[in-house]
């Protein structure tokens, strides 16, 4: 089983040095809380400055199997499992928080291949529907744009080819980068259910192609995302269902899940990702504006026949309340538009 993983890792790394195609955008089990990574229209979504940090560690414990491919004397290297980490920050601006700005950084690796994404986002909210006592409206439609770059590379110093001296296999850390663009729209309705949101976005709008002459060609594909979620209150219990559909060409992947929140504190739930995994989630509001969550993925796809270790994901969010433009009356809020259900004063 472990040899099968080693073969796939080795072949993928070698072919990457000649010509490679971006098959997958990074994905997250906490997609409903990490929306800015794939939809720039959610920048400044909340009336607060929010920082999100996530790490997604897939199939921990795998090694590169160096002693399997050479003479048996090489020491297998660990840390070759697929892994993704993201950081994002956003805040509202202008009167009534109509403008949102944000910054997102992400790294994604498999073996010795690594991609990095850095994008700045701006969004503008159109207020619609009924006016609320605090001066806002119960519906918004936001449009967003992000711009930055995608960087792809490979650490050739860790490769262990059967034959040395191949000019197409690098011996050092090499990379290249290209400009990257994304677009999105995002709609919220505070009175539909007990809070509703939906978004549509596309990443890598220009399908950037990263080149390192004679070493690397990385073709990034466009991805289309559709996201929706709602909140349903039953006394001290809130049910938070969500769905995300990710499409590239004809392949479509669906994430379908639900979380249950108790007393605005403890969160538990599950998620199903088509063709990949079933996940369990748990989280806790350490403070009203500080949330920490954990998810574990059980792989059920074909790869699960030889990958016995699971996938771990940790998510942390912290928000600073901010008043922009005219002063608003103090008012607690409890819906998905404002920090996924916890109170802001």
Coordinates of C-alpha atoms in Angstrom, one line a residue:
X1 CA 0.0 0.0 0.0
X2 CA 2.7 2.4 0.9
X3 CA 4.7 1.5 -2.2
X4 CA 1.7 2.5 -4.3
X5 CA 1.7 6.0 -2.8
X6 CA 5.5 6.1 -3.3
X7 CA 5.1 5.3 -7.0
X8 CA 2.5 7.9 -7.6
X9 CA 4.5 10.5 -5.7
X10 CA 7.7 9.8 -7.6
X11 CA 6.1 9.8 -11.0
X12 CA 4.2 13.0 -10.3
X13 CA 7.3 14.7 -9.1
X14 CA 9.3 13.7 -12.2
X15 CA 6.6 14.6 -14.7
X16 CA 6.2 18.0 -12.9
X17 CA 9.8 18.9 -13.9
X18 CA 8.9 18.6 -17.6
X19 CA 5.2 19.6 -18.0
X20 CA 2.5 19.8 -15.4
X21 CA -1.2 20.8 -15.3
X22 CA -3.0 22.2 -12.3
X23 CA -5.6 19.6 -11.6
X24 CA -6.9 20.9 -8.3
X25 CA -7.4 24.1 -6.5
X26 CA -6.9 23.7 -2.8
X27 CA -10.0 22.5 -1.0
X28 CA -11.1 22.9 2.6
X29 CA -13.5 21.1 4.9
X30 CA -14.2 24.5 6.6
X31 CA -15.1 26.0 3.2
X32 CA -18.2 27.8 4.8
X33 CA -15.8 29.8 7.1
X34 CA -13.0 30.3 4.7
X35 CA -14.9 31.9 1.8
X36 CA -12.5 34.7 0.8
X37 CA -10.0 32.2 -0.5
X38 CA -12.3 31.4 -3.4
X39 CA -14.7 34.3 -3.5
X40 CA -13.4 37.9 -3.4
X41 CA -17.0 39.3 -3.0
X42 CA -16.9 38.1 0.7
X43 CA -14.1 40.5 1.6
X44 CA -15.5 42.8 4.3
X45 CA -18.5 40.6 4.7
X46 CA -18.8 41.2 8.4
X47 CA -18.8 44.5 10.3
X48 CA -15.4 43.6 11.7
X49 CA -11.7 43.2 10.9
X50 CA -11.4 39.4 10.6
X51 CA -8.3 37.2 10.4
X52 CA -8.6 33.5 9.4
X53 CA -5.9 30.9 9.5
X54 CA -6.3 27.3 8.2
X55 CA -4.0 24.3 7.8
X56 CA -5.1 21.2 5.9
X57 CA -2.8 18.2 6.3
X58 CA -3.7 15.2 4.1
X59 CA -2.5 11.7 4.7
X60 CA 0.0 12.4 7.4
X61 CA 2.9 10.0 7.9
X62 CA 3.7 9.3 4.2
X63 CA 7.4 9.1 3.1
X64 CA 8.9 9.5 -0.4
X65 CA 10.2 6.0 -0.5
X66 CA 13.8 6.9 -1.6
X67 CA 15.2 3.5 -0.6
X68 CA 12.5 1.8 -2.8
X69 CA 13.6 3.6 -6.0
X70 CA 17.4 3.5 -5.5
X71 CA 19.8 1.1 -4.0
X72 CA 18.1 0.9 -0.6
X73 CA 20.7 3.1 1.2
X74 CA 18.8 6.4 0.8
X75 CA 16.9 7.6 3.8
X76 CA 13.2 8.1 3.1
X77 CA 12.1 11.7 3.6
X78 CA 8.8 12.6 5.4
X79 CA 6.6 15.6 5.0
X80 CA 5.7 14.7 1.4
X81 CA 1.9 14.5 2.0
X82 CA -0.4 16.9 0.4
X83 CA -0.8 20.0 2.6
X84 CA -2.5 23.4 2.3
X85 CA -2.3 26.4 4.5
X86 CA -4.1 29.7 4.1
X87 CA -4.2 33.1 5.8
X88 CA -6.7 35.8 5.1
X89 CA -7.7 39.2 6.5
X90 CA -10.5 41.5 5.5
X91 CA -12.3 44.6 6.7
X92 CA -15.2 46.9 5.8
X93 CA -14.8 50.5 4.7
X94 CA -16.8 53.6 3.7
X95 CA -20.2 54.7 5.1
X96 CA -22.4 51.7 6.1
X97 CA -19.5 49.4 5.4
X98 CA -20.3 49.3 1.7
X99 CA -16.7 48.7 0.6
X100 CA -14.7 45.6 1.6
X101 CA -11.0 45.0 1.2
X102 CA -9.0 41.9 1.9
X103 CA -5.7 40.0 1.5
X104 CA -5.3 36.2 1.0
X105 CA -2.2 34.0 0.9
X106 CA -2.2 30.3 0.4
X107 CA 0.4 27.5 -0.1
X108 CA -0.3 24.1 -1.5
X109 CA 2.2 21.3 -1.8
X110 CA 2.5 17.7 -2.8
X111 CA 5.8 16.0 -2.4
X112 CA 8.4 18.6 -3.4
X113 CA 6.0 20.5 -5.7
X114 CA 4.7 23.7 -4.2
X115 CA 2.2 26.4 -5.4
X116 CA 1.7 29.7 -3.7
X117 CA -1.2 32.1 -4.2
X118 CA -1.2 35.8 -3.1
X119 CA -4.2 38.0 -3.9
X120 CA -5.7 41.3 -2.8
X121 CA -9.5 41.6 -2.9
X122 CA -12.0 44.4 -3.1
X123 CA -15.8 44.1 -2.9
X124 CA -18.7 46.5 -3.1
X125 CA -22.1 45.9 -1.4
X126 CA -25.4 47.0 -2.9
X127 CA -28.0 47.4 -0.1
X128 CA -31.4 46.0 -0.8
X129 CA -34.6 45.0 0.9
X130 CA -36.0 46.3 4.2
X131 CA -34.2 48.9 6.3
X132 CA -33.3 47.7 9.8
X133 CA -33.2 49.7 13.0
X134 CA -29.4 50.0 12.9
X135 CA -29.5 51.7 9.5
X136 CA -28.5 48.6 7.4
X137 CA -30.7 46.6 5.2
X138 CA -31.8 43.0 5.4
X139 CA -30.3 42.1 2.0
X140 CA -27.0 42.7 0.3
X141 CA -25.5 41.9 -3.1
X142 CA -21.8 42.2 -3.2
X143 CA -19.5 42.0 -6.2
X144 CA -15.8 41.4 -5.8
X145 CA -12.5 41.3 -7.7
X146 CA -9.1 39.9 -6.6
X147 CA -5.7 40.3 -8.2
X148 CA -2.3 38.9 -7.4
X149 CA -0.1 36.1 -8.6
X150 CA 0.3 32.3 -8.6
X151 CA 3.8 30.9 -8.1
X152 CA 4.7 27.3 -8.9
X153 CA 8.0 25.5 -8.2
X154 CA 9.8 22.4 -7.2
X155 CA 12.6 21.7 -4.7
X156 CA 15.0 19.7 -6.9
X157 CA 17.6 19.3 -4.1
X158 CA 15.3 16.7 -2.5
X159 CA 14.8 14.6 -5.7
X160 CA 16.4 11.2 -5.9
X161 CA 16.3 10.2 -9.6
X162 CA 17.4 6.8 -10.8
X163 CA 20.0 8.5 -13.1
X164 CA 21.7 11.8 -12.2
X165 CA 22.6 14.5 -14.7
X166 CA 19.3 14.8 -16.5
X167 CA 19.0 18.5 -17.5
X168 CA 15.2 18.3 -17.2
X169 CA 15.4 17.4 -13.5
X170 CA 16.4 20.4 -11.4
X171 CA 18.9 20.1 -8.6
X172 CA 17.9 23.2 -6.7
X173 CA 14.7 25.0 -5.7
X174 CA 13.2 26.6 -8.8
X175 CA 10.0 28.5 -9.3
X176 CA 8.1 31.0 -11.5
X177 CA 5.1 33.2 -11.2
X178 CA 2.3 34.7 -13.2
X179 CA -0.5 37.3 -12.5
X180 CA -3.8 35.8 -11.3
X181 CA -7.3 37.2 -11.3
X182 CA -10.7 36.2 -9.7
X183 CA -14.3 37.4 -9.7
X184 CA -17.3 36.8 -7.5
X185 CA -20.7 37.8 -6.4
X186 CA -22.2 37.2 -2.9
X187 CA -25.8 37.6 -1.7
X188 CA -27.1 37.6 1.9
X189 CA -30.7 37.8 3.3
X190 CA -31.0 38.2 7.0
X191 CA -34.7 37.4 7.2
X192 CA -34.8 34.4 4.9
X193 CA -34.8 31.5 7.3
X194 CA -32.8 32.9 10.2
X195 CA -30.0 34.0 7.8
X196 CA -29.1 32.9 4.3
X197 CA -26.1 33.4 2.0
X198 CA -25.2 32.3 -1.6
X199 CA -22.2 33.1 -3.8
X200 CA -20.8 32.4 -7.2
X201 CA -17.2 32.9 -8.1
X202 CA -14.4 32.0 -10.5
X203 CA -10.7 31.7 -9.7
X204 CA -7.7 31.9 -12.1
X205 CA -9.8 33.8 -14.6
X206 CA -6.9 34.2 -17.1
X207 CA -5.8 30.5 -16.6
X208 CA -2.2 31.7 -15.9
X209 CA 0.6 29.5 -17.2
X210 CA 3.8 29.5 -15.1
X211 CA 7.1 28.8 -16.9
X212 CA 10.6 28.0 -15.8
X213 CA 12.5 27.4 -19.0
X214 CA 13.6 23.8 -19.6
X215 CA 12.3 22.8 -16.1
X216 CA 8.7 23.6 -15.4
X217 CA 5.4 24.4 -17.1
X218 CA 2.5 24.7 -14.7
X219 CA -0.9 25.4 -16.3
X220 CA -3.5 26.7 -13.9
X221 CA -7.1 25.9 -14.7
X222 CA -10.2 28.1 -14.1
X223 CA -12.5 26.9 -11.3
X224 CA -16.1 27.8 -10.8
X225 CA -17.5 27.8 -7.3
X226 CA -21.1 27.9 -6.1
X227 CA -21.8 28.3 -2.4
X228 CA -24.9 28.5 -0.3
X229 CA -25.8 28.2 3.4
X230 CA -28.4 29.1 5.9
X231 CA -29.2 29.2 9.6
X232 CA -32.2 27.7 11.4
X233 CA -32.7 28.6 15.1
X234 CA -34.5 26.2 17.6
X235 CA -34.2 27.9 21.0
X236 CA -30.6 27.5 22.1
X237 CA -29.7 25.3 19.2
X238 CA -28.9 26.5 15.6
X239 CA -28.6 24.3 12.6
X240 CA -26.2 25.6 9.9
X241 CA -26.5 23.6 6.6
X242 CA -24.2 24.5 3.7
X243 CA -23.2 23.3 0.2
X244 CA -20.4 24.1 -2.2
X245 CA -20.1 23.0 -5.8
X246 CA -16.7 23.2 -7.5
X247 CA -16.4 22.7 -11.2
X248 CA -13.6 22.6 -13.7
X249 CA -14.8 21.7 -17.2
X250 CA -17.0 18.6 -16.8
X251 CA -15.7 17.2 -13.5
X252 CA -17.9 18.5 -10.6
X253 CA -17.2 18.1 -6.9
X254 CA -19.9 18.7 -4.3
X255 CA -19.4 19.4 -0.6
X256 CA -22.6 18.9 1.4
X257 CA -22.6 19.4 5.2
X258 CA -24.4 20.7 8.3
X259 CA -23.2 22.0 11.6
X260 CA -25.2 22.3 14.9
X261 CA -24.3 25.1 17.3
X262 CA -25.3 24.9 21.0
X263 CA -25.7 28.1 23.1
X264 CA -23.7 30.1 20.6
X265 CA -20.6 28.2 21.8
X266 CA -20.1 24.5 20.9
X267 CA -20.3 23.5 17.2
X268 CA -20.4 19.9 15.8
X269 CA -21.2 18.7 12.4
X270 CA -20.3 16.6 9.4
X271 CA -19.5 17.0 5.7
X272 CA -19.6 14.8 2.6
X273 CA -17.3 15.5 -0.3
X274 CA -18.2 13.6 -3.5
X275 CA -15.5 11.3 -4.8
X276 CA -13.2 11.9 -1.8
X277 CA -14.1 11.9 1.8
X278 CA -16.6 12.0 4.7
X279 CA -15.7 14.5 7.4
X280 CA -16.5 15.2 11.1
X281 CA -16.2 18.8 12.4
X282 CA -16.0 20.3 15.9
X283 CA -15.4 23.8 17.1
X284 CA -15.8 26.2 20.0
X285 CA -16.2 29.9 20.5
X286 CA -13.5 30.6 23.0
X287 CA -14.7 34.2 23.2
X288 CA -17.5 35.8 21.2
X289 CA -15.1 36.9 18.6
X290 CA -12.6 34.0 18.7
X291 CA -13.4 30.6 17.1
X292 CA -11.3 27.5 16.8
X293 CA -12.4 24.5 14.7
X294 CA -11.1 21.0 13.8
X295 CA -12.1 18.6 11.1
X296 CA -11.1 15.0 10.3
X297 CA -11.6 13.5 6.9
X298 CA -12.1 9.8 6.3
X299 CA -11.1 9.0 2.7
X300 CA -13.5 6.6 1.0
X301 CA -12.3 7.0 -2.7
X302 CA -10.0 4.5 -4.4
X303 CA -7.0 6.2 -3.0
X304 CA -8.2 5.1 0.4
X305 CA -7.4 1.5 -0.4
X306 CA -3.7 2.3 0.2
X307 CA -3.7 5.5 2.3
X308 CA -4.6 4.5 5.9
X309 CA -3.8 7.8 7.6
X310 CA -6.6 10.4 7.7
X311 CA -6.7 14.1 7.0
X312 CA -6.6 16.8 9.7
X313 CA -7.7 20.4 9.3
X314 CA -7.5 23.2 11.9
X315 CA -9.2 26.5 11.5
X316 CA -8.9 29.7 13.7
X317 CA -10.8 33.0 13.2
X318 CA -10.5 36.2 15.3
X319 CA -12.5 39.4 14.6
X320 CA -12.1 42.9 15.8
X321 CA -15.3 45.0 15.9
X322 CA -15.1 48.1 13.8
X323 CA -17.4 51.1 13.2
X324 CA -17.1 52.7 9.8
X325 CA -18.9 55.8 8.7
X326 CA -21.9 57.0 10.7
X327 CA -22.2 55.8 14.3
X328 CA -24.5 52.8 14.6
X329 CA -26.6 51.9 17.7
X330 CA -25.3 49.1 19.8
X331 CA -27.2 46.0 18.8
X332 CA -26.4 42.2 19.2
X333 CA -26.6 40.2 16.0
X334 CA -27.0 36.5 15.6
X335 CA -26.8 35.4 12.0
X336 CA -24.5 34.0 9.4
X337 CA -23.7 37.4 7.9
X338 CA -22.2 38.5 11.2
X339 CA -19.4 36.1 12.1
X340 CA -21.3 32.9 11.5
X341 CA -23.6 33.2 14.4
X342 CA -21.8 34.8 17.4
X343 CA -22.6 38.2 18.9
X344 CA -21.1 41.6 18.0
X345 CA -21.7 44.6 20.1

